[in-house]
mmCIF file with all atom_site columns, C-alpha atoms in Angstrom:
data_model
loop_
_atom_site.group_PDB
_atom_site.id
_atom_site.type_symbol
_atom_site.label_atom_id
_atom_site.label_alt_id
_atom_site.label_comp_id
_atom_site.label_asym_id
_atom_site.label_entity_id
_atom_site.label_seq_id
_atom_site.pdbx_PDB_ins_code
_atom_site.Cartn_x
_atom_site.Cartn_y
_atom_site.Cartn_z
_atom_site.occupancy
_atom_site.B_iso_or_equiv
_atom_site.pdbx_formal_charge
_atom_site.auth_seq_id
_atom_site.auth_comp_id
_atom_site.auth_asym_id
_atom_site.auth_atom_id
_atom_site.pdbx_PDB_model_num
ATOM 1  C CA . MET J 1 1  ? -15.836 3.633   13.088 1.00 0.00 ? 18 MET J CA 1
ATOM 2  C CA . ARG J 1 2  ? -12.856 4.434   10.722 1.00 0.00 ? 19 ARG J CA 1
ATOM 3  C CA . THR J 1 3  ? -11.488 1.376   9.201  1.00 0.00 ? 20 THR J CA 1
ATOM 4  C CA . ALA J 1 4  ? -9.576  0.140   6.107  1.00 0.00 ? 21 ALA J CA 1
ATOM 5  C CA . ALA J 1 5  ? -8.651  -3.008  4.379  1.00 0.00 ? 22 ALA J CA 1
ATOM 6  C CA . VAL J 1 6  ? -5.666  -3.133  2.028  1.00 0.00 ? 23 VAL J CA 1
ATOM 7  C CA . VAL J 1 7  ? -4.427  -5.894  -0.232 1.00 0.00 ? 24 VAL J CA 1
ATOM 8  C CA . ARG J 1 8  ? -0.933  -5.436  -1.834 1.00 0.00 ? 25 ARG J CA 1
ATOM 9  C CA . ASN J 1 9  ? 0.522   -8.052  -4.022 1.00 0.00 ? 26 ASN J CA 1
ATOM 10 C CA . THR J 1 10 ? 3.947   -7.493  -5.603 1.00 0.00 ? 27 THR J CA 1
ATOM 11 C CA . ALA J 1 11 ? 6.546   -9.593  -7.259 1.00 0.00 ? 28 ALA J CA 1
ATOM 12 C CA . GLU J 1 12 ? 8.222   -9.837  -3.689 1.00 0.00 ? 29 GLU J CA 1
ATOM 13 C CA . THR J 1 13 ? 5.306   -9.781  -1.189 1.00 0.00 ? 30 THR J CA 1
ATOM 14 C CA . LYS J 1 14 ? 1.573   -10.624 -0.639 1.00 0.00 ? 31 LYS J CA 1
ATOM 15 C CA . ILE J 1 15 ? 0.001   -8.424  2.090  1.00 0.00 ? 32 ILE J CA 1
ATOM 16 C CA . ASN J 1 16 ? -3.376  -8.463  3.596  1.00 0.00 ? 33 ASN J CA 1
ATOM 17 C CA . LEU J 1 17 ? -4.038  -5.661  6.139  1.00 0.00 ? 34 LEU J CA 1
ATOM 18 C CA . ASN J 1 18 ? -7.082  -4.634  8.244  1.00 0.00 ? 35 ASN J CA 1
ATOM 19 C CA . LEU J 1 19 ? -6.965  -1.574  10.271 1.00 0.00 ? 36 LEU J CA 1
ATOM 20 C CA . VAL J 1 20 ? -9.323  -0.071  12.998 1.00 0.00 ? 37 VAL J CA 1
ATOM 21 C CA . LEU J 1 21 ? -8.373  3.393   14.104 1.00 0.00 ? 38 LEU J CA 1
ATOM 22 C CA . GLU J 1 22 ? -10.588 3.495   17.096 1.00 0.00 ? 39 GLU J CA 1
ATOM 23 C CA . GLY J 1 23 ? -9.367  0.210   18.429 1.00 0.00 ? 40 GLY J CA 1
ATOM 24 C CA . THR J 1 24 ? -8.041  -1.153  21.805 1.00 0.00 ? 41 THR J CA 1
ATOM 25 C CA . GLY J 1 25 ? -4.567  -2.047  20.680 1.00 0.00 ? 42 GLY J CA 1
ATOM 26 C CA . ARG J 1 26 ? -5.234  -5.618  19.620 1.00 0.00 ? 43 ARG J CA 1
ATOM 27 C CA . TYR J 1 27 ? -3.209  -7.070  16.924 1.00 0.00 ? 44 TYR J CA 1
ATOM 28 C CA . ARG J 1 28 ? -2.404  -10.151 14.897 1.00 0.00 ? 45 ARG J CA 1
ATOM 29 C CA . ILE J 1 29 ? 0.777   -9.498  12.904 1.00 0.00 ? 46 ILE J CA 1
ATOM 30 C CA . ARG J 1 30 ? 2.748   -12.041 10.907 1.00 0.00 ? 47 ARG J CA 1
ATOM 31 C CA . THR J 1 31 ? 5.405   -10.706 8.683  1.00 0.00 ? 48 THR J CA 1
ATOM 32 C CA . GLY J 1 32 ? 8.065   -13.274 8.800  1.00 0.00 ? 49 GLY J CA 1
ATOM 33 C CA . CYS J 1 33 ? 10.463  -10.769 10.618 1.00 0.00 ? 50 CYS J CA 1
ATOM 34 C CA . GLY J 1 34 ? 10.304  -11.030 14.332 1.00 0.00 ? 51 GLY J CA 1
ATOM 35 C CA . PHE J 1 35 ? 11.718  -7.698  15.210 1.00 0.00 ? 52 PHE J CA 1
ATOM 36 C CA . PHE J 1 36 ? 9.436   -5.884  12.621 1.00 0.00 ? 53 PHE J CA 1
ATOM 37 C CA . ASP J 1 37 ? 6.370   -7.826  14.177 1.00 0.00 ? 54 ASP J CA 1
ATOM 38 C CA . HIS J 1 38 ? 7.414   -6.520  17.551 1.00 0.00 ? 55 HIS J CA 1
ATOM 39 C CA . MET J 1 39 ? 7.727   -2.928  16.486 1.00 0.00 ? 56 MET J CA 1
ATOM 40 C CA . LEU J 1 40 ? 4.363   -3.017  14.741 1.00 0.00 ? 57 LEU J CA 1
ATOM 41 C CA . GLU J 1 41 ? 2.804   -4.569  17.911 1.00 0.00 ? 58 GLU J CA 1
ATOM 42 C CA . LEU J 1 42 ? 4.162   -1.796  19.988 1.00 0.00 ? 59 LEU J CA 1
ATOM 43 C CA . PHE J 1 43 ? 2.807   0.765   17.515 1.00 0.00 ? 60 PHE J CA 1
ATOM 44 C CA . CYS J 1 44 ? -0.662  -0.848  17.823 1.00 0.00 ? 61 CYS J CA 1
ATOM 45 C CA . ARG J 1 45 ? -0.585  -1.095  21.517 1.00 0.00 ? 62 ARG J CA 1
ATOM 46 C CA . GLN J 1 46 ? 0.500   2.319   22.121 1.00 0.00 ? 63 GLN J CA 1
ATOM 47 C CA . GLY J 1 47 ? -1.515  3.995   19.442 1.00 0.00 ? 64 GLY J CA 1
ATOM 48 C CA . ARG J 1 48 ? -4.601  1.850   20.358 1.00 0.00 ? 65 ARG J CA 1
ATOM 49 C CA . PHE J 1 49 ? -5.137  0.822   16.718 1.00 0.00 ? 66 PHE J CA 1
ATOM 50 C CA . ASP J 1 50 ? -6.466  -2.743  15.919 1.00 0.00 ? 67 ASP J CA 1
ATOM 51 C CA . ILE J 1 51 ? -4.459  -4.283  13.120 1.00 0.00 ? 68 ILE J CA 1
ATOM 52 C CA . THR J 1 52 ? -4.520  -7.731  11.508 1.00 0.00 ? 69 THR J CA 1
ATOM 53 C CA . LEU J 1 53 ? -1.573  -8.048  9.131  1.00 0.00 ? 70 LEU J CA 1
ATOM 54 C CA . ALA J 1 54 ? -0.300  -10.956 7.188  1.00 0.00 ? 71 ALA J CA 1
ATOM 55 C CA . CYS J 1 55 ? 2.585   -10.705 4.727  1.00 0.00 ? 72 CYS J CA 1
ATOM 56 C CA . ALA J 1 56 ? 4.323   -13.443 2.911  1.00 0.00 ? 73 ALA J CA 1
ATOM 57 C CA . GLY J 1 57 ? 7.587   -12.143 1.201  1.00 0.00 ? 74 GLY J CA 1
ATOM 58 C CA . ASP J 1 58 ? 10.918  -13.085 -0.071 1.00 0.00 ? 75 ASP J CA 1
ATOM 59 C CA . THR J 1 59 ? 12.450  -13.124 3.415  1.00 0.00 ? 76 THR J CA 1
ATOM 60 C CA . GLN J 1 60 ? 15.096  -15.716 2.340  1.00 0.00 ? 77 GLN J CA 1
ATOM 61 C CA . VAL J 1 61 ? 16.719  -12.849 0.463  1.00 0.00 ? 78 VAL J CA 1
ATOM 62 C CA . ASP J 1 62 ? 16.307  -10.256 3.249  1.00 0.00 ? 79 ASP J CA 1
ATOM 63 C CA . TYR J 1 63 ? 13.476  -8.222  4.882  1.00 0.00 ? 80 TYR J CA 1
ATOM 64 C CA . HIS J 1 64 ? 13.896  -5.082  2.786  1.00 0.00 ? 81 HIS J CA 1
ATOM 65 C CA . HIS J 1 65 ? 10.774  -5.763  0.489  1.00 0.00 ? 82 HIS J CA 1
ATOM 66 C CA . THR J 1 66 ? 8.601   -6.876  3.512  1.00 0.00 ? 83 THR J CA 1
ATOM 67 C CA . VAL J 1 67 ? 9.379   -3.698  5.446  1.00 0.00 ? 84 VAL J CA 1
ATOM 68 C CA . GLU J 1 68 ? 8.988   -1.562  2.389  1.00 0.00 ? 85 GLU J CA 1
ATOM 69 C CA . ASP J 1 69 ? 5.745   -3.068  1.133  1.00 0.00 ? 86 ASP J CA 1
ATOM 70 C CA . VAL J 1 70 ? 4.127   -3.219  4.630  1.00 0.00 ? 87 VAL J CA 1
ATOM 71 C CA . SER J 1 71 ? 4.968   0.351   5.143  1.00 0.00 ? 88 SER J CA 1
ATOM 72 C CA . VAL J 1 72 ? 3.256   1.294   1.878  1.00 0.00 ? 89 VAL J CA 1
ATOM 73 C CA . ALA J 1 73 ? 0.172   -0.782  2.939  1.00 0.00 ? 90 ALA J CA 1
ATOM 74 C CA . LEU J 1 74 ? 0.050   0.840   6.270  1.00 0.00 ? 91 LEU J CA 1
ATOM 75 C CA . GLY J 1 75 ? 0.198   4.328   4.657  1.00 0.00 ? 92 GLY J CA 1
ATOM 76 C CA . ARG J 1 76 ? -2.590  3.432   2.369  1.00 0.00 ? 93 ARG J CA 1
ATOM 77 C CA . ALA J 1 77 ? -4.754  2.077   5.097  1.00 0.00 ? 94 ALA J CA 1
ATOM 78 C CA . PHE J 1 78 ? -4.216  5.082   7.422  1.00 0.00 ? 95 PHE J CA 1
ATOM 79 C CA . ASP J 1 79 ? -5.037  7.315   4.343  1.00 0.00 ? 96 ASP J CA 1
ATOM 80 C CA . GLU J 1 80 ? -8.246  5.352   3.536  1.00 0.00 ? 97 GLU J CA 1
ATOM 81 C CA . ALA J 1 81 ? -9.361  5.312   7.122  1.00 0.00 ? 98 ALA J CA 1
ATOM 82 C CA . LEU J 1 82 ? -8.907  8.903   7.811  1.00 0.00 ? 99 LEU J CA 1
#
């Protein structure tokens, strides 16, 4: 089974991500940004990836760092799993 676990801690965010490529579309996603969570959930469901993702970020400023750092973590996870 192709899997990956990524931890990314920056000055703005703290991310824990687990990915299973050959999944069933299950997810548990909490980024603090409802729309971003929704889009990631659709990505998992349609791609049939299993993802557990927790991100604590500086959302009181805006969602820029959350989206940016989660995207970097996802890229690393897919690279590692493949």
